[in-house]
CSV table of C-alpha atoms and ligand atoms in Angstrom, one decimal:
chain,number,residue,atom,x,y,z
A,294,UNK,CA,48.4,-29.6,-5.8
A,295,UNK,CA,49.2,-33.6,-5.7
A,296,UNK,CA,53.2,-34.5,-5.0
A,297,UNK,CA,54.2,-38.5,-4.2
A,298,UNK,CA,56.4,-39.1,-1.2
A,299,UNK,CA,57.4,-42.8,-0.7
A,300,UNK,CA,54.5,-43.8,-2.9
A,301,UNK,CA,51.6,-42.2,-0.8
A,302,UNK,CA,49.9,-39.0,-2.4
A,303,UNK,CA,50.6,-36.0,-0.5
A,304,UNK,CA,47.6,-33.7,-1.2
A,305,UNK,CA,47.0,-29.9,-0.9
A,306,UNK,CA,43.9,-29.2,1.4
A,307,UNK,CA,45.0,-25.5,2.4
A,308,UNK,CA,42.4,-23.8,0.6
A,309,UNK,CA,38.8,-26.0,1.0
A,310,UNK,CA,37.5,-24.7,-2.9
A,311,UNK,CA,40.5,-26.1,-4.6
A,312,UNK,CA,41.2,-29.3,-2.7
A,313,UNK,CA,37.5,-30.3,-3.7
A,314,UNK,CA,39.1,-32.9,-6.2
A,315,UNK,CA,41.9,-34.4,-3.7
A,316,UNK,CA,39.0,-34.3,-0.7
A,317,UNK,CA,36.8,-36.7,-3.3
A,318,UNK,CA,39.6,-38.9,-4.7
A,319,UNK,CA,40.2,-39.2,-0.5
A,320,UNK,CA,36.9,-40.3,0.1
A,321,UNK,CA,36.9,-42.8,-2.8
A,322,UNK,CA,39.8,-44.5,-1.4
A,323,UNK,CA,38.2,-44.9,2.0
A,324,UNK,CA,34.6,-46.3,0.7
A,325,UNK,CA,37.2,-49.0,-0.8
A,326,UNK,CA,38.4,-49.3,2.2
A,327,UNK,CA,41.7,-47.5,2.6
A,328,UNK,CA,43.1,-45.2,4.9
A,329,UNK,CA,43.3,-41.6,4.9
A,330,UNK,CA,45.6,-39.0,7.3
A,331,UNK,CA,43.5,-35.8,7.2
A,332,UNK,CA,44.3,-32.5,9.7
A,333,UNK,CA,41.6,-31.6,12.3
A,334,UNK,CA,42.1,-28.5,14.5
A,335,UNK,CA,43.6,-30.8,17.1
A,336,UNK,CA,46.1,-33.1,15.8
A,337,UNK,CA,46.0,-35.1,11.9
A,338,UNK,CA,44.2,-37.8,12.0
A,339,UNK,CA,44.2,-41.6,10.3
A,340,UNK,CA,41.0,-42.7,8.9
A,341,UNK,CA,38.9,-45.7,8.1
A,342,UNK,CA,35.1,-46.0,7.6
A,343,UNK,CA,34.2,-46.2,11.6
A,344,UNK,CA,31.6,-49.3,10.1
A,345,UNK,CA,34.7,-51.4,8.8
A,346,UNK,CA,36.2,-53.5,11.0
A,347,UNK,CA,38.9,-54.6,8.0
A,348,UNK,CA,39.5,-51.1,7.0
A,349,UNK,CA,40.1,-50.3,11.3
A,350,UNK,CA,42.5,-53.0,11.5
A,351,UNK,CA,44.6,-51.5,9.0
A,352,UNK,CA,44.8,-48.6,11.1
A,353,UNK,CA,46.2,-50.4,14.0
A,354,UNK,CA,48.7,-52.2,11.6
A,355,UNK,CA,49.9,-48.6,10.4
A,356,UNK,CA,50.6,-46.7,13.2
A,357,UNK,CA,51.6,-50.5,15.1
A,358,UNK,CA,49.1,-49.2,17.8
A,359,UNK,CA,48.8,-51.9,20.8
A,360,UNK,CA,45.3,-53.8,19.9
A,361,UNK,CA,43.8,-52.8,23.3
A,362,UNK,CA,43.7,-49.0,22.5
A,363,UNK,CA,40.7,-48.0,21.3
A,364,UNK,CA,39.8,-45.3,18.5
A,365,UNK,CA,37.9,-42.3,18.4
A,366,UNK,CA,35.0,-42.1,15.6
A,367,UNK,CA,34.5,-38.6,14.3
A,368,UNK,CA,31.5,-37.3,12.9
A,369,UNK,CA,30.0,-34.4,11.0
A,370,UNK,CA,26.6,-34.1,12.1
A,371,UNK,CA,24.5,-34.5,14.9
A,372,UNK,CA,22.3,-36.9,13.8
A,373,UNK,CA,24.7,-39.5,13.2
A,374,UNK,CA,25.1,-39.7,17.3
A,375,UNK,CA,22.1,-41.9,17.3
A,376,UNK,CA,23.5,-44.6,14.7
A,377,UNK,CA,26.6,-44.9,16.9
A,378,UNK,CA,25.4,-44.4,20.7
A,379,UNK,CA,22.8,-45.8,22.4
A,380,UNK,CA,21.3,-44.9,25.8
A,381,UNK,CA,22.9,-41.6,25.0
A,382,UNK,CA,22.3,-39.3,28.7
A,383,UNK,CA,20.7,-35.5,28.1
A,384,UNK,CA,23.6,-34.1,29.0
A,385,UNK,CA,25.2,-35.2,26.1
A,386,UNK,CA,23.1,-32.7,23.9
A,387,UNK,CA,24.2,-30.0,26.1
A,388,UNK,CA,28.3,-31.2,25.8
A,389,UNK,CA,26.8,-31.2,21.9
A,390,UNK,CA,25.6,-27.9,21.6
A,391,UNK,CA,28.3,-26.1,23.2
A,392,UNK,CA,31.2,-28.0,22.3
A,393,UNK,CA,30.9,-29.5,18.6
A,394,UNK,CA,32.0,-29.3,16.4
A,395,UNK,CA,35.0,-28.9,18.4
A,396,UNK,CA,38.0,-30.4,20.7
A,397,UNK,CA,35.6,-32.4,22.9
A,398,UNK,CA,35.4,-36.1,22.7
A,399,UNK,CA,32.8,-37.7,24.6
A,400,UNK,CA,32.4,-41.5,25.5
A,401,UNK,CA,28.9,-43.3,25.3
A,402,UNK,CA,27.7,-46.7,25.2
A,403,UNK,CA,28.2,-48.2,22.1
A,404,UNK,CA,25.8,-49.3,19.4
A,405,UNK,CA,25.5,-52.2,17.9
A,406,UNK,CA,26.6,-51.0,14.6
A,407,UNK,CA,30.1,-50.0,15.8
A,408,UNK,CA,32.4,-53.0,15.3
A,409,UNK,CA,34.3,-54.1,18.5
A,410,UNK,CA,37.8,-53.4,16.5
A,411,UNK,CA,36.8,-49.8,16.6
A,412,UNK,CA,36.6,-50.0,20.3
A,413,UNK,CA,39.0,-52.7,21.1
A,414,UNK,CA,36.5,-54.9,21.8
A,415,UNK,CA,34.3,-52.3,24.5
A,416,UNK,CA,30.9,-51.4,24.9
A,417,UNK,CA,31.7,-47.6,24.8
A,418,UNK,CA,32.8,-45.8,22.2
A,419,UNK,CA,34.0,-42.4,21.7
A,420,UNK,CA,32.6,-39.9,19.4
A,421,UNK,CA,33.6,-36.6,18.4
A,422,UNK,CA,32.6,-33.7,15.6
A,423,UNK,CA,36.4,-32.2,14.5
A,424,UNK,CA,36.0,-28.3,14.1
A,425,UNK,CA,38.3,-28.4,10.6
A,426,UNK,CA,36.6,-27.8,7.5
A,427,UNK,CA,38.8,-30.8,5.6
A,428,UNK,CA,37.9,-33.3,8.1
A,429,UNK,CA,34.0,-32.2,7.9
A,430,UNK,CA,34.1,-31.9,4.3
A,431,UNK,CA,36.2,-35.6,4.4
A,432,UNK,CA,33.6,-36.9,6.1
A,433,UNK,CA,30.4,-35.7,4.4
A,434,UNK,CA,31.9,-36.9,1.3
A,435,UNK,CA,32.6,-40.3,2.5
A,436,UNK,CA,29.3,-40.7,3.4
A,437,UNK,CA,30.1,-41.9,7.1
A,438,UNK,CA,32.0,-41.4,10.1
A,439,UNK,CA,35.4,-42.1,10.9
A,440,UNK,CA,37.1,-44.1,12.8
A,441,UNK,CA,40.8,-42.0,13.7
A,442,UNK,CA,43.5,-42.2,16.1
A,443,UNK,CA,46.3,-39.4,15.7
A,444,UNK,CA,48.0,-39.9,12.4
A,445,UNK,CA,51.4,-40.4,14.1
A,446,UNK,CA,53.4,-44.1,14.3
A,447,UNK,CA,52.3,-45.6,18.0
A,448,UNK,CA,54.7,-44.0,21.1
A,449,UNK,CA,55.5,-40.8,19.3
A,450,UNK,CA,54.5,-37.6,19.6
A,451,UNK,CA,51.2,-36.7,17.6
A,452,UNK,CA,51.3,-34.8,14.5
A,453,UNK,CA,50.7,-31.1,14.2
A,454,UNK,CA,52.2,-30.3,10.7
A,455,UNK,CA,51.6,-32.5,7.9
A,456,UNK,CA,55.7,-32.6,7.5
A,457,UNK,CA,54.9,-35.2,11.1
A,458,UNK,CA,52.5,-37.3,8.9
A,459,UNK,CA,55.2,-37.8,6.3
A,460,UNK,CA,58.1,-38.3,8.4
A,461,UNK,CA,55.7,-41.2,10.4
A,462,UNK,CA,53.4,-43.0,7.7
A,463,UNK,CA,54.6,-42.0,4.3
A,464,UNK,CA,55.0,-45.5,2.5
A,465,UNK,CA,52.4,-46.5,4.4
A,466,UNK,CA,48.9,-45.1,3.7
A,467,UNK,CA,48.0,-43.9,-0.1
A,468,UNK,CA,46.3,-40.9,0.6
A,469,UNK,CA,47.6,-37.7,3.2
A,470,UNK,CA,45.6,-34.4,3.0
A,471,UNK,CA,47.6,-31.3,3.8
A,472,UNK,CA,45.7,-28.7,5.7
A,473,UNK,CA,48.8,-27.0,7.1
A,474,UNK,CA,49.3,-26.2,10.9
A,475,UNK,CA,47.0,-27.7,13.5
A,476,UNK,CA,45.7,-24.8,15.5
A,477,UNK,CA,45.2,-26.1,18.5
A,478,UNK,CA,48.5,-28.7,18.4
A,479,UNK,CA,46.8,-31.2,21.2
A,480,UNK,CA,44.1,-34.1,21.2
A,481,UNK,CA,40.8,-33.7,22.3
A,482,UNK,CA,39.9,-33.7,25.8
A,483,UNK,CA,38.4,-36.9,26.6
A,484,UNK,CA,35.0,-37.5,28.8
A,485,UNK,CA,33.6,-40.3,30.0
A,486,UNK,CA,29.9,-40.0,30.5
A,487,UNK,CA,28.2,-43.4,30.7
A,488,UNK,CA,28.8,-43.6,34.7
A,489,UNK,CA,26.9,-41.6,37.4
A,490,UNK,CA,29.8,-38.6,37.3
A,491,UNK,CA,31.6,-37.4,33.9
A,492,UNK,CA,34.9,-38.5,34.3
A,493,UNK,CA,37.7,-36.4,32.7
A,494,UNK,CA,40.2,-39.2,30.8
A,495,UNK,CA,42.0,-36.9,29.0
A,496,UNK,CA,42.7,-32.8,29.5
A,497,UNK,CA,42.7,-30.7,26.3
A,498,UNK,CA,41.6,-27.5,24.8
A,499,UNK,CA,38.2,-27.9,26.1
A,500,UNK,CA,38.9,-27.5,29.8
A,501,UNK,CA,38.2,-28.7,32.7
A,502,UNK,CA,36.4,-25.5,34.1
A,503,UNK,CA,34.5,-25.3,30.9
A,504,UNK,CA,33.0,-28.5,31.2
A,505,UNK,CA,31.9,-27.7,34.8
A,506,UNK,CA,30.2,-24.7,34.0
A,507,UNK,CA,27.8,-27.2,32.0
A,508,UNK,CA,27.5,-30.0,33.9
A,509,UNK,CA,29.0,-29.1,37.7
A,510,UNK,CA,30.7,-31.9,38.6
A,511,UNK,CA,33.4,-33.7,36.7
A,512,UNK,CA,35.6,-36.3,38.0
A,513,UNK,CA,39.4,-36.0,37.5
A,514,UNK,CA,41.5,-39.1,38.1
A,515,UNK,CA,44.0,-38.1,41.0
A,516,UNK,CA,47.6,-39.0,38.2
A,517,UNK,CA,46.1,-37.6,34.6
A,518,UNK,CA,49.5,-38.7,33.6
A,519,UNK,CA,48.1,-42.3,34.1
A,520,UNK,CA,51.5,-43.6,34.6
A,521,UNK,CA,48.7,-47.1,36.3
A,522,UNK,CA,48.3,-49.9,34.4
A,523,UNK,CA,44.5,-49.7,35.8
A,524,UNK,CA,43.9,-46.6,34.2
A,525,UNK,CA,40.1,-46.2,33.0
A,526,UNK,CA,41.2,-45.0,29.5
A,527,UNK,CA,43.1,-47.4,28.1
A,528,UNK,CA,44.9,-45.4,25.5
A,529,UNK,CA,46.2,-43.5,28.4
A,530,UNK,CA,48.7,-46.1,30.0
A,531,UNK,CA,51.0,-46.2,27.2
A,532,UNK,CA,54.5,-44.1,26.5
A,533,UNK,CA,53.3,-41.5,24.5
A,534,UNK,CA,54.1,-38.1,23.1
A,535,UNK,CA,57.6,-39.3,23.7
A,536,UNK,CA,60.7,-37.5,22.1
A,537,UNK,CA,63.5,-40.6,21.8
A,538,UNK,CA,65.3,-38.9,24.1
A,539,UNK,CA,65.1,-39.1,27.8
A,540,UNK,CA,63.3,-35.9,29.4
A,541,UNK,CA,62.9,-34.3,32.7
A,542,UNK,CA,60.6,-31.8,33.6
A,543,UNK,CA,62.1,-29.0,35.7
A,544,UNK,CA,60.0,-27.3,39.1
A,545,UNK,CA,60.0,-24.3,41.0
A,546,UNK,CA,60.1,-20.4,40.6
A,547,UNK,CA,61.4,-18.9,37.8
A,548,UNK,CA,64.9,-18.4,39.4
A,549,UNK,CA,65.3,-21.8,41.1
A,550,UNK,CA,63.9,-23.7,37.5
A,551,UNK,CA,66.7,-21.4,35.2
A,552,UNK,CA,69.4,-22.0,38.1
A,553,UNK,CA,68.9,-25.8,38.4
A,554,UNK,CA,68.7,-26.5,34.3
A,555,UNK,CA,71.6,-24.3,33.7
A,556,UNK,CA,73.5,-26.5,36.3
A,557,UNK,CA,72.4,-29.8,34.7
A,558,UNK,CA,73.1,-28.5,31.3
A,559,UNK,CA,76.6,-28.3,32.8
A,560,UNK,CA,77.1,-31.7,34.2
A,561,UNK,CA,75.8,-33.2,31.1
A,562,UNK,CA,77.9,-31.2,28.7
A,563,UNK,CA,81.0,-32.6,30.8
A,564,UNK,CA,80.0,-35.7,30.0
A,565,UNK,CA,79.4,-35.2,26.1
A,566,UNK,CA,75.9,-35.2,26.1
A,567,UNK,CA,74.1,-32.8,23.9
A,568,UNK,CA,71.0,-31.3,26.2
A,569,UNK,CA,67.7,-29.7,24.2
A,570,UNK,CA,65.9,-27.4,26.6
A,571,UNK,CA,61.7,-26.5,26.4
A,572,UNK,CA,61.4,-23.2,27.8
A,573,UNK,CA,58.8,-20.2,27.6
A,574,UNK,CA,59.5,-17.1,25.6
A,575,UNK,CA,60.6,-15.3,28.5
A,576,UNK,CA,63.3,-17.3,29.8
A,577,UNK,CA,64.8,-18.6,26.2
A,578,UNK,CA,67.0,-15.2,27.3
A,579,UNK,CA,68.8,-16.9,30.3
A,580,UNK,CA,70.3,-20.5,28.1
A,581,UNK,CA,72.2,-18.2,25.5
A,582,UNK,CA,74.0,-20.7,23.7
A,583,UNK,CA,72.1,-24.1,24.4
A,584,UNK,CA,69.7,-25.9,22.2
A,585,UNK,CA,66.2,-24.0,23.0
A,586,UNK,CA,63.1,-24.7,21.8
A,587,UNK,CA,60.7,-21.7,22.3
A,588,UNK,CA,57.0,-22.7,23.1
A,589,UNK,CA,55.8,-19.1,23.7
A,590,UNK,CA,54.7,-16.8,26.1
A,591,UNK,CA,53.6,-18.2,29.6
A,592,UNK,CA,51.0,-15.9,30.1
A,593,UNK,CA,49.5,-17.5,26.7
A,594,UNK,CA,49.7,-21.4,27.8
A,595,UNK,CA,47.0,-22.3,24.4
A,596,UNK,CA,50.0,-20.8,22.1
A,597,UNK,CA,52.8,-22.9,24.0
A,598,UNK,CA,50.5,-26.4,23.7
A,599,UNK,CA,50.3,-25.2,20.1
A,600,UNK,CA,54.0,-26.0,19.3
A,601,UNK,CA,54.7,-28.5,21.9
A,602,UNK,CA,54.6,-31.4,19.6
A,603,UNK,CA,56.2,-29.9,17.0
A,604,UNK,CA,59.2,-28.7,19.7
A,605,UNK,CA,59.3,-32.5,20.8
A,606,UNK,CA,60.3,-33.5,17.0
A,607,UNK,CA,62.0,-30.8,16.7
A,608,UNK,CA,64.6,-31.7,19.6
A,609,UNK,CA,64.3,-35.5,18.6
A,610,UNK,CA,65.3,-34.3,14.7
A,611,UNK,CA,68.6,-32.1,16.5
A,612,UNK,CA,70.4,-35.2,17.9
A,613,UNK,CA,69.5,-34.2,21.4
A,614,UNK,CA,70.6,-36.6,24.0
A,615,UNK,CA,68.7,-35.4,26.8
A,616,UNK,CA,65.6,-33.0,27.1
A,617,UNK,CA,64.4,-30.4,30.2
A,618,UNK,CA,61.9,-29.0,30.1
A,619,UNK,CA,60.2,-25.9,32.2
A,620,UNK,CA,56.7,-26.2,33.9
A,621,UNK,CA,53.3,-24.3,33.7
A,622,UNK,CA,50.6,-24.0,36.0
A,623,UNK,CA,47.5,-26.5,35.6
A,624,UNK,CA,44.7,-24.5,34.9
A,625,UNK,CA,42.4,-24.2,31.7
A,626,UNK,CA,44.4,-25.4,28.7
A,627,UNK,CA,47.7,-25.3,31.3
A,628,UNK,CA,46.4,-28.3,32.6
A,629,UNK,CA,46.2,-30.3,29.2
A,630,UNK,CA,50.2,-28.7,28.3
A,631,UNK,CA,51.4,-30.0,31.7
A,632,UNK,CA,49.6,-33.2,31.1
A,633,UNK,CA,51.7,-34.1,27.7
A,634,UNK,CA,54.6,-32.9,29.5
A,635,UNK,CA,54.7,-35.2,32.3
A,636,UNK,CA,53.5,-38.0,29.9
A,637,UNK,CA,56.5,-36.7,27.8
A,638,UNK,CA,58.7,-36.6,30.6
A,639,UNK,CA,57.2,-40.4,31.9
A,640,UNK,CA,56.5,-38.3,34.9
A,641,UNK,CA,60.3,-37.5,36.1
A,642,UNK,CA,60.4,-34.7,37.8
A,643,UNK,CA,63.0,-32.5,39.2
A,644,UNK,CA,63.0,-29.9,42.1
A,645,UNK,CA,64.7,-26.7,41.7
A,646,UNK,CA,66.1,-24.8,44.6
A,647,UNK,CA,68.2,-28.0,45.9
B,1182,TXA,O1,42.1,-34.8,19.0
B,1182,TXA,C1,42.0,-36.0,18.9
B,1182,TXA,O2,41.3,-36.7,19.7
B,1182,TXA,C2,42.7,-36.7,17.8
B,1182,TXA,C3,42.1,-36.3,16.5
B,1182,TXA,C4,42.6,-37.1,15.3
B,1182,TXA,O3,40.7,-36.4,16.5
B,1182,TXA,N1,42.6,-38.2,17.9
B,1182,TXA,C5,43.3,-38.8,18.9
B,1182,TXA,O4,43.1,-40.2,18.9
B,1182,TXA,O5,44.0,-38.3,19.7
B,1182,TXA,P1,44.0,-41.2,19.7
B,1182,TXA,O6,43.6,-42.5,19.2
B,1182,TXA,O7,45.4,-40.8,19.6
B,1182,TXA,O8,43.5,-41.0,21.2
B,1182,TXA,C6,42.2,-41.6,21.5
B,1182,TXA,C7,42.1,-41.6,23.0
B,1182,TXA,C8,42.9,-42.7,23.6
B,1182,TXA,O9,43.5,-42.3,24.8
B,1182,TXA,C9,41.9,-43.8,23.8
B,1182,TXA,O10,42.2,-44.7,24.8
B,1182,TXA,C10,40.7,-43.0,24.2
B,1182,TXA,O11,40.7,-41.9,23.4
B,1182,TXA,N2,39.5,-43.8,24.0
B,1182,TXA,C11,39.0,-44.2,22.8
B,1182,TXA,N3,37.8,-44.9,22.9
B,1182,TXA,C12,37.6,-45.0,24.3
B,1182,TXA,C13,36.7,-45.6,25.1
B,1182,TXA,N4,35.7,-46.3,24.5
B,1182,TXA,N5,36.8,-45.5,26.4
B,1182,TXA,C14,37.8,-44.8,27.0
B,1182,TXA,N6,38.7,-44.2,26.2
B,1182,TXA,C15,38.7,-44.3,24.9
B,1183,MG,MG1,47.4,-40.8,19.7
C-alpha cells in the first residue's frame, strides 16, 4: 500500500475502500499545512488548503511556477461556491448542474476569503468540482477546498500517470496518492464568466459546443495557443506541455503530412539527429522503423488527448532530438488535443505538400 521514493510517500489510492487510511493520513498532512499530489480525472494535481496563503506558496515553490500564474481551487460540493465567489451570475448554476463534478473550471469574482496568493494577487478566482472519487474523498476529508495547479514541475508536460508525479516532485512534497491513469489525460477547460460574454481561456474535455448549448454564446480568443503576452489567462502565456525537445507540428492530408515527415525524418537522420514522431493509429503503418508514439485512432480524438502527455514524456525519456507531430481537426475535444499540440509545438507549424 505505502512505498518511499526520494523520501515522499507514494500511496495506493486505486481502490477508494482500502486507500481510506492513506486518503486520511493525506488530509492530515494538509490541515498542517503540507502539500499533497492527488489524481483527478483530468491531470494529478498539487494541493494546499485553498484558505492558506503559506501552505499556496509552497506550491509555487514546488513546481517553481512563475508567481503571476494563478491556481485553480477545487471543491467537493456546491455549497462551498458561495464561501469562495461572490456576485456569482445564474448561469453559473446551470455550468454547475451540468458540468460538475466534472472537467469544467469556471472563473468568478473572488471572495474575500480566498487569499490573493491563490489567485496571484486577482479578484477572480477559478473554481472547479474534480469528477475523481480520491480527489472528492481528499477533499471532504480535509475539511476544505483546494488550492491545485497540475502536479507537474512548471514548463513540463502535465501528469497523467502517477510514474509523471514521481519523476517531477518526488523529494519534494511528503505525500503522493496513486490513483492510476487519468482518464481524460488534459486540464480542464477554462471559462471566464465574470464579463458580459463567457470567454473560453482554455479548451478541454468539456467543449466548446457543449458549453454553447447552455449558454449560446461563448467567446473564443482568435490564438488559443496564446503565444501573446496580453493573453487574458495568465497561466496561458507560458511554455507549457513542452517535451525538451524541439517539436513541429506537421499539416495537410494524410498523404502530403506522411510524405513531408518521412522526408524530414530523412534530412535529420543525415545529420545524426534522432527524430520521435506523434502519429494516429492509422498511419504508425507508413514510419516502419522510426521512433513512433501511437496516440490512437483519429476518428476517437478523446482517446488520442488521453495519451498525449504521457507520449510527450515518453519521447522526452527516448533521447529524442526532435519531435513531429501529425494534426487533428478542431472540433469537440479535437480542439483541446490541437490546442496542447500547438502549445507543445510553440506554435511551429509546417505545411505538407511543398
Ligand atoms: O484539470 C485541471 O484544471 C488541473 C487539475 C489538477 O484540476 N489543474 C490545472 O491547473 O491544470 P493549472 O494550474 O496547471 O492550470 C490552471 C489554469 C492556468 O492556465 C491559469 O492561468 C488559469 O487556470 N487560471 C487560474 N485562475 C485564473 C483566474 N483567476 N483567471 C484566469 N485564469 C485563471
Ligand atoms: Mg499546469
Amino acid at each position: 500500500m505505502y512505498r518511499k521514493v526520494k523520501g515522499t510517500l507514494l500511496i495506493d489510492a486505486k481502490n477508494l475502500e482500502k486507500a481510506e487510511g492513506g486518503i486520511k493520513k493525506a488530509a492530515a498532512l494538509l490541515r498542517q499545512g503540507g502539500l499533497v499530489a492527488f489524481p483527478t480525472e483530468t491531470v494529478y494535481g498539487l494541493g494546499a488548503s485553498a484558505y492558506s496563503g503559506e501552505g499556496v506558496e509552497k506550491i509555487f515553490r514546488a513546481k517553481g511556477r512563475p508567481p503571476d500564474n494563478p491556481l485553480i481551487v477545487h471543491l467537493d460540493r456546491l455549497d462551498t461556491l458561495q464561501d469562495l465567489a461572490v456576485d456569482i451570475p445564474s448561469h453559473t448554476w446551470l455550468l454547475a448542474a451540468r458540468f460538475w463534478p466534472g472537467p469544467l473550471t469556471l472563473v468568478l469574482k473572488k471572495s474575500p476569503r480566498v487569499p490573493l496568493e491563490v489567485t496571484a494577487g486577482l479578484e477572480t478566482v477559478a473554481l472547479r468540482m474534480p469528477l475523481h472519487p480520491v480527489a472528492l474523498a481528499l477533499i471532504r476529508e480535509a475539511g476544505f477546498p483546494l488550492a491545485a495547479p497540475s502536479a507537474n514541475l512548471s514548463g513540463r508536460p502535465s501528469p497523467t500517470r502517477v510514474e509523471h508525479v514521481v519523476e517531477d516532485l518526488a523529494g519534494k512534497v511528503k505525500i503522493i496518492l496513486d490513483g492510476g491513469s487519468c482518464l481524460v489525460g488534459l486540464e480542464s477547460t477554462v471559462l471566464d464568466i465574470t464579463g458580459e460574454k463567457p470567454l473560453l481561456l482554455r479548451p478541454g474535455a468539456v467543449t466548446l459546443e457543449e458549453l454553447q448549448e447552455v449558454l449560446g454564446e461563448v467567446e473564443i480568443p482568435p490564438d488559443l495557443s496564446y503565444k501573446d503576452r496580453a493573453a487574458p489567462s495568465p497561466g496561458l502565456k507560458y511554455r507549457h506541455y513542452a517535451p525538451r525537445a524541439p517539436m513541429f507540428l506537421v499539416e495537410g492530408s494524410r498523404d502530403q503530412m506522411a510524405e513531408k515527415m518521412k522526408e524530414i525524418c530523412r534530412e535529420r537522420r543525415e545529420r545524426g539527429e534522432k527524430v520521435g514522431l506523434l502519429v494516429s493509429r492509422e498511419n504508425q503503418d507508413l514510419f516502419e522503423g522510426e521512433v513512433v508514439e501511437v496516440l490512437g485512432p483519429r476518428n476517437h480524438p478523446a482517446e488520442m488527448a488521453a495519451r498525449l502527455f504521457y507520449a510527450l514524456r515518453r519521447l522526452d525519456s527516448l533521447g529524442v532530438d526532435f519531435i513531429l507531430a501529425e494534426t487533428f481537426e478542431e472540433k469537440g475535444i479535437g480542439l483541446a488535443l490541437m490546442n496542447r499540440l500547438r502549445k507543445a509545438a510553440s506554435g511551429r507549424v509546417i505545411k505538407g505538400g511543398k
